[in-house]
């Protein structure tokens, strides 16, 4: 099955990340995710894709946890009742503890949001779109060679052996006889 990568432009795949969408065959069956690298027989690229996809998922989950945890911490800090510390209060009495929690929660929530955005923008593909087109082209050339096809997909024409025609004829006449040899090559 011939593998092709769209050559007419980029197709948005998975959000805002741009990568060409590979497909195979006459009916353009999409090769999504690691299926493209599996079809090419590149186990190294399959492993790299899986590793990058795992990192992307982990980054998104950690970002979500930080966003939710930061939101909870911020809410607790904002809703905390302020302590009233008088002039003669011990040094451990602080009226700004709620504000500290709120600021820490805001920082954690912003960091979590950044991790989520980073995970969304991260491409799991270990190669660029142009490299993917080169890989598909190399695969197709190798496949055509194995199947005995020309570059346009037509069967190879058998080589025509050189033609050598020879004719041998006998001549008989009143003055004698002879052999005549003629050839075309």
PDB file of C-alpha atoms in Angstrom:
ATOM      1  CA  UNK A   1       0.000   0.000   0.000  1.00  0.00           C
ATOM      2  CA  UNK A   2       1.534   3.309  -1.052  1.00  0.00           C
ATOM      3  CA  UNK A   3       1.850   5.837   1.775  1.00  0.00           C
ATOM      4  CA  UNK A   4       1.362   9.496   0.957  1.00  0.00           C
ATOM      5  CA  UNK A   5       1.564  12.658   2.999  1.00  0.00           C
ATOM      6  CA  UNK A   6      -0.700  15.487   1.890  1.00  0.00           C
ATOM      7  CA  UNK A   7       1.320  17.668  -0.421  1.00  0.00           C
ATOM      8  CA  UNK A   8      -1.251  20.400  -0.889  1.00  0.00           C
ATOM      9  CA  UNK A   9      -0.686  22.006   2.483  1.00  0.00           C
ATOM     10  CA  UNK A  10      -0.891  21.563   6.191  1.00  0.00           C
ATOM     11  CA  UNK A  11      -3.886  19.990   7.818  1.00  0.00           C
ATOM     12  CA  UNK A  12      -4.557  21.004  11.434  1.00  0.00           C
ATOM     13  CA  UNK A  13      -4.238  17.875  13.544  1.00  0.00           C
ATOM     14  CA  UNK A  14      -4.996  17.910  17.290  1.00  0.00           C
ATOM     15  CA  UNK A  15      -5.698  21.541  18.034  1.00  0.00           C
ATOM     16  CA  UNK A  16      -3.327  24.267  17.017  1.00  0.00           C
ATOM     17  CA  UNK A  17      -0.368  22.013  16.245  1.00  0.00           C
ATOM     18  CA  UNK A  18       0.222  21.842  12.499  1.00  0.00           C
ATOM     19  CA  UNK A  19       1.463  18.631  10.960  1.00  0.00           C
ATOM     20  CA  UNK A  20       0.730  17.018   7.640  1.00  0.00           C
ATOM     21  CA  UNK A  21      -1.811  14.215   7.717  1.00  0.00           C
ATOM     22  CA  UNK A  22      -0.412  11.002   6.203  1.00  0.00           C
ATOM     23  CA  UNK A  23      -2.661   8.536   4.421  1.00  0.00           C
ATOM     24  CA  UNK A  24      -2.291   5.343   2.430  1.00  0.00           C
ATOM     25  CA  UNK A  25      -3.776   3.870  -0.668  1.00  0.00           C
ATOM     26  CA  UNK A  26      -6.220   4.811  -3.353  1.00  0.00           C
ATOM     27  CA  UNK A  27      -8.967   5.568  -0.853  1.00  0.00           C
ATOM     28  CA  UNK A  28      -6.689   7.709   1.338  1.00  0.00           C
ATOM     29  CA  UNK A  29      -7.053   5.765   4.584  1.00  0.00           C
ATOM     30  CA  UNK A  30      -5.639   8.052   7.311  1.00  0.00           C
ATOM     31  CA  UNK A  31      -2.592   6.891   9.248  1.00  0.00           C
ATOM     32  CA  UNK A  32      -3.096   8.631  12.570  1.00  0.00           C
ATOM     33  CA  UNK A  33      -0.713   8.749  15.476  1.00  0.00           C
ATOM     34  CA  UNK A  34       1.979   6.121  15.491  1.00  0.00           C
ATOM     35  CA  UNK A  35       0.337   4.131  12.637  1.00  0.00           C
ATOM     36  CA  UNK A  36       2.357   6.149  10.091  1.00  0.00           C
ATOM     37  CA  UNK A  37       5.671   5.133  11.668  1.00  0.00           C
ATOM     38  CA  UNK A  38       4.495   1.526  12.071  1.00  0.00           C
ATOM     39  CA  UNK A  39       3.596   1.388   8.358  1.00  0.00           C
ATOM     40  CA  UNK A  40       7.079   2.666   7.500  1.00  0.00           C
ATOM     41  CA  UNK A  41       8.587  -0.051   9.690  1.00  0.00           C
ATOM     42  CA  UNK A  42      10.453   2.492  11.832  1.00  0.00           C
ATOM     43  CA  UNK A  43      10.394   1.097  15.380  1.00  0.00           C
ATOM     44  CA  UNK A  44      12.691   3.894  16.568  1.00  0.00           C
ATOM     45  CA  UNK A  45      10.161   6.531  15.488  1.00  0.00           C
ATOM     46  CA  UNK A  46       7.273   4.533  17.001  1.00  0.00           C
ATOM     47  CA  UNK A  47       9.110   4.514  20.344  1.00  0.00           C
ATOM     48  CA  UNK A  48       9.905   8.238  20.064  1.00  0.00           C
ATOM     49  CA  UNK A  49       6.255   9.019  19.243  1.00  0.00           C
ATOM     50  CA  UNK A  50       5.022   6.993  22.228  1.00  0.00           C
ATOM     51  CA  UNK A  51       7.538   8.680  24.543  1.00  0.00           C
ATOM     52  CA  UNK A  52       6.564  12.174  23.385  1.00  0.00           C
ATOM     53  CA  UNK A  53       2.853  11.345  23.633  1.00  0.00           C
ATOM     54  CA  UNK A  54       3.344  10.077  27.187  1.00  0.00           C
ATOM     55  CA  UNK A  55       5.207  13.279  28.099  1.00  0.00           C
ATOM     56  CA  UNK A  56       2.398  15.343  26.567  1.00  0.00           C
ATOM     57  CA  UNK A  57      -0.283  13.503  28.566  1.00  0.00           C
ATOM     58  CA  UNK A  58       1.693  13.664  31.829  1.00  0.00           C
ATOM     59  CA  UNK A  59       2.326  17.371  31.311  1.00  0.00           C
ATOM     60  CA  UNK A  60      -1.392  17.988  30.725  1.00  0.00           C
ATOM     61  CA  UNK A  61      -2.455  15.966  33.774  1.00  0.00           C
ATOM     62  CA  UNK A  62       0.091  17.690  36.034  1.00  0.00           C
ATOM     63  CA  UNK A  63      -1.011  21.051  34.671  1.00  0.00           C
ATOM     64  CA  UNK A  64      -4.643  20.220  35.388  1.00  0.00           C
ATOM     65  CA  UNK A  65      -3.796  19.118  38.931  1.00  0.00           C
ATOM     66  CA  UNK A  66      -1.796  22.304  39.556  1.00  0.00           C
ATOM     67  CA  UNK A  67      -4.615  24.422  38.141  1.00  0.00           C
ATOM     68  CA  UNK A  68      -7.259  22.787  40.350  1.00  0.00           C
ATOM     69  CA  UNK A  69      -5.004  22.684  43.434  1.00  0.00           C
ATOM     70  CA  UNK A  70      -4.015  26.313  42.939  1.00  0.00           C
ATOM     71  CA  UNK A  71      -7.662  27.298  42.569  1.00  0.00           C
ATOM     72  CA  UNK A  72      -8.561  25.526  45.814  1.00  0.00           C
ATOM     73  CA  UNK A  73      -5.629  27.133  47.642  1.00  0.00           C
ATOM     74  CA  UNK A  74      -6.544  30.552  46.268  1.00  0.00           C
ATOM     75  CA  UNK A  75     -10.170  30.109  47.380  1.00  0.00           C
ATOM     76  CA  UNK A  76      -9.060  29.080  50.859  1.00  0.00           C
ATOM     77  CA  UNK A  77      -6.795  32.102  51.103  1.00  0.00           C
ATOM     78  CA  UNK A  78      -9.449  34.542  49.942  1.00  0.00           C
ATOM     79  CA  UNK A  79     -12.185  33.091  52.140  1.00  0.00           C
ATOM     80  CA  UNK A  80     -10.012  32.881  55.288  1.00  0.00           C
ATOM     81  CA  UNK A  81     -11.129  35.163  58.061  1.00  0.00           C
ATOM     82  CA  UNK A  82      -8.475  37.717  58.887  1.00  0.00           C
ATOM     83  CA  UNK A  83      -6.907  37.495  62.314  1.00  0.00           C
ATOM     84  CA  UNK A  84      -6.993  40.582  64.388  1.00  0.00           C
ATOM     85  CA  UNK A  85      -3.588  41.093  65.859  1.00  0.00           C
ATOM     86  CA  UNK A  86      -3.248  43.797  68.419  1.00  0.00           C
ATOM     87  CA  UNK A  87      -0.154  45.793  69.248  1.00  0.00           C
ATOM     88  CA  UNK A  88       0.748  43.448  72.070  1.00  0.00           C
ATOM     89  CA  UNK A  89       0.218  40.235  69.975  1.00  0.00           C
ATOM     90  CA  UNK A  90       3.020  37.639  69.777  1.00  0.00           C
ATOM     91  CA  UNK A  91       5.163  37.542  66.578  1.00  0.00           C
ATOM     92  CA  UNK A  92       3.404  34.343  65.438  1.00  0.00           C
ATOM     93  CA  UNK A  93       0.173  36.281  64.954  1.00  0.00           C
ATOM     94  CA  UNK A  94      -0.079  37.340  61.316  1.00  0.00           C
ATOM     95  CA  UNK A  95      -3.066  38.852  59.583  1.00  0.00           C
ATOM     96  CA  UNK A  96      -1.654  38.218  56.068  1.00  0.00           C
ATOM     97  CA  UNK A  97      -1.717  34.383  56.099  1.00  0.00           C
ATOM     98  CA  UNK A  98      -4.863  34.255  53.956  1.00  0.00           C
ATOM     99  CA  UNK A  99      -3.314  36.580  51.406  1.00  0.00           C
ATOM    100  CA  UNK A 100      -0.153  34.454  51.233  1.00  0.00           C
ATOM    101  CA  UNK A 101      -2.267  31.358  50.522  1.00  0.00           C
ATOM    102  CA  UNK A 102      -4.199  33.220  47.844  1.00  0.00           C
ATOM    103  CA  UNK A 103      -1.026  34.424  46.100  1.00  0.00           C
ATOM    104  CA  UNK A 104       0.536  30.940  46.242  1.00  0.00           C
ATOM    105  CA  UNK A 105      -2.693  29.472  44.850  1.00  0.00           C
ATOM    106  CA  UNK A 106      -2.713  32.014  42.031  1.00  0.00           C
ATOM    107  CA  UNK A 107       0.884  31.134  41.162  1.00  0.00           C
ATOM    108  CA  UNK A 108       0.113  27.400  41.141  1.00  0.00           C
ATOM    109  CA  UNK A 109      -2.997  27.944  38.999  1.00  0.00           C
ATOM    110  CA  UNK A 110      -1.077  30.074  36.488  1.00  0.00           C
ATOM    111  CA  UNK A 111       1.726  27.499  36.361  1.00  0.00           C
ATOM    112  CA  UNK A 112      -0.833  24.736  35.802  1.00  0.00           C
ATOM    113  CA  UNK A 113      -2.435  26.725  33.008  1.00  0.00           C
ATOM    114  CA  UNK A 114       0.982  27.166  31.417  1.00  0.00           C
ATOM    115  CA  UNK A 115       1.613  23.414  31.588  1.00  0.00           C
ATOM    116  CA  UNK A 116      -1.752  22.718  29.964  1.00  0.00           C
ATOM    117  CA  UNK A 117      -1.014  25.166  27.139  1.00  0.00           C
ATOM    118  CA  UNK A 118       2.443  23.674  26.683  1.00  0.00           C
ATOM    119  CA  UNK A 119       0.939  20.185  26.456  1.00  0.00           C
ATOM    120  CA  UNK A 120      -1.596  21.390  23.870  1.00  0.00           C
ATOM    121  CA  UNK A 121       1.117  22.989  21.737  1.00  0.00           C
ATOM    122  CA  UNK A 122       3.560  20.083  22.003  1.00  0.00           C
ATOM    123  CA  UNK A 123       3.632  17.813  18.957  1.00  0.00           C
ATOM    124  CA  UNK A 124       4.051  14.104  19.675  1.00  0.00           C
ATOM    125  CA  UNK A 125       5.616  13.567  16.243  1.00  0.00           C
ATOM    126  CA  UNK A 126       9.393  13.048  16.356  1.00  0.00           C
ATOM    127  CA  UNK A 127       9.812  14.390  12.793  1.00  0.00           C
ATOM    128  CA  UNK A 128       8.683  17.535  10.992  1.00  0.00           C
ATOM    129  CA  UNK A 129       6.154  17.530   8.168  1.00  0.00           C
ATOM    130  CA  UNK A 130       8.846  17.792   5.499  1.00  0.00           C
ATOM    131  CA  UNK A 131      10.805  14.915   7.051  1.00  0.00           C
ATOM    132  CA  UNK A 132       7.604  12.838   7.110  1.00  0.00           C
ATOM    133  CA  UNK A 133       7.112  13.474   3.383  1.00  0.00           C
ATOM    134  CA  UNK A 134      10.704  12.342   2.740  1.00  0.00           C
ATOM    135  CA  UNK A 135      10.151   9.190   4.810  1.00  0.00           C
ATOM    136  CA  UNK A 136       6.955   8.420   2.883  1.00  0.00           C
ATOM    137  CA  UNK A 137       8.727   9.013  -0.436  1.00  0.00           C
ATOM    138  CA  UNK A 138      11.604   6.684   0.525  1.00  0.00           C
ATOM    139  CA  UNK A 139       9.103   4.023   1.644  1.00  0.00           C
ATOM    140  CA  UNK A 140       7.173   4.319  -1.621  1.00  0.00           C
ATOM    141  CA  UNK A 141      10.333   4.043  -3.728  1.00  0.00           C
ATOM    142  CA  UNK A 142      11.409   0.941  -1.814  1.00  0.00           C
ATOM    143  CA  UNK A 143       7.916  -0.568  -2.163  1.00  0.00           C
ATOM    144  CA  UNK A 144       7.771   0.147  -5.907  1.00  0.00           C
ATOM    145  CA  UNK A 145      11.144  -1.539  -6.315  1.00  0.00           C
ATOM    146  CA  UNK A 146       9.948  -4.625  -4.410  1.00  0.00           C
ATOM    147  CA  UNK A 147       6.787  -4.799  -6.529  1.00  0.00           C
ATOM    148  CA  UNK A 148       8.598  -4.160  -9.797  1.00  0.00           C
ATOM    149  CA  UNK A 149       6.772  -0.901 -10.577  1.00  0.00           C
ATOM    150  CA  UNK A 150       7.887   2.268 -12.341  1.00  0.00           C
ATOM    151  CA  UNK A 151       7.894   5.613 -10.499  1.00  0.00           C
ATOM    152  CA  UNK A 152       4.383   6.357 -11.807  1.00  0.00           C
ATOM    153  CA  UNK A 153       3.060   3.037 -10.434  1.00  0.00           C
ATOM    154  CA  UNK A 154       2.853   1.257 -13.802  1.00  0.00           C
ATOM    155  CA  UNK A 155       4.415  -2.194 -14.195  1.00  0.00           C
ATOM    156  CA  UNK A 156       7.951  -2.159 -15.525  1.00  0.00           C
ATOM    157  CA  UNK A 157       8.202  -2.963 -19.208  1.00  0.00           C
ATOM    158  CA  UNK A 158      10.286  -6.030 -19.892  1.00  0.00           C
ATOM    159  CA  UNK A 159      13.641  -5.277 -21.421  1.00  0.00           C
ATOM    160  CA  UNK A 160      13.657  -6.006 -25.127  1.00  0.00           C
ATOM    161  CA  UNK A 161      16.640  -8.175 -25.970  1.00  0.00           C
ATOM    162  CA  UNK A 162      18.728  -7.044 -28.907  1.00  0.00           C
ATOM    163  CA  UNK A 163      17.483  -8.534 -32.152  1.00  0.00           C
ATOM    164  CA  UNK A 164      19.887 -10.340 -34.473  1.00  0.00           C
ATOM    165  CA  UNK A 165      18.451 -11.788 -37.620  1.00  0.00           C
ATOM    166  CA  UNK A 166      20.493 -13.955 -39.903  1.00  0.00           C
ATOM    167  CA  UNK A 167      19.498 -15.533 -43.181  1.00  0.00           C
ATOM    168  CA  UNK A 168      21.359 -18.209 -45.036  1.00  0.00           C
ATOM    169  CA  UNK A 169      20.431 -19.011 -48.572  1.00  0.00           C
ATOM    170  CA  UNK A 170      21.729 -21.340 -51.247  1.00  0.00           C
ATOM    171  CA  UNK A 171      22.259 -20.258 -54.876  1.00  0.00           C
ATOM    172  CA  UNK A 172      22.456 -22.591 -57.815  1.00  0.00           C
ATOM    173  CA  UNK A 173      23.116 -21.417 -61.369  1.00  0.00           C
ATOM    174  CA  UNK A 174      24.564 -22.531 -64.715  1.00  0.00           C
ATOM    175  CA  UNK A 175      28.005 -21.293 -63.724  1.00  0.00           C
ATOM    176  CA  UNK A 176      28.062 -22.879 -60.278  1.00  0.00           C
ATOM    177  CA  UNK A 177      26.569 -22.849 -56.802  1.00  0.00           C
ATOM    178  CA  UNK A 178      27.052 -20.768 -53.682  1.00  0.00           C
ATOM    179  CA  UNK A 179      25.840 -19.749 -50.224  1.00  0.00           C
ATOM    180  CA  UNK A 180      24.511 -16.325 -49.416  1.00  0.00           C
ATOM    181  CA  UNK A 181      24.573 -14.990 -45.799  1.00  0.00           C
ATOM    182  CA  UNK A 182      22.739 -11.786 -44.821  1.00  0.00           C
ATOM    183  CA  UNK A 183      22.194 -10.297 -41.365  1.00  0.00           C
ATOM    184  CA  UNK A 184      20.309  -7.519 -39.574  1.00  0.00           C
ATOM    185  CA  UNK A 185      21.230  -6.247 -36.102  1.00  0.00           C
TER     186      UNK A 185
END
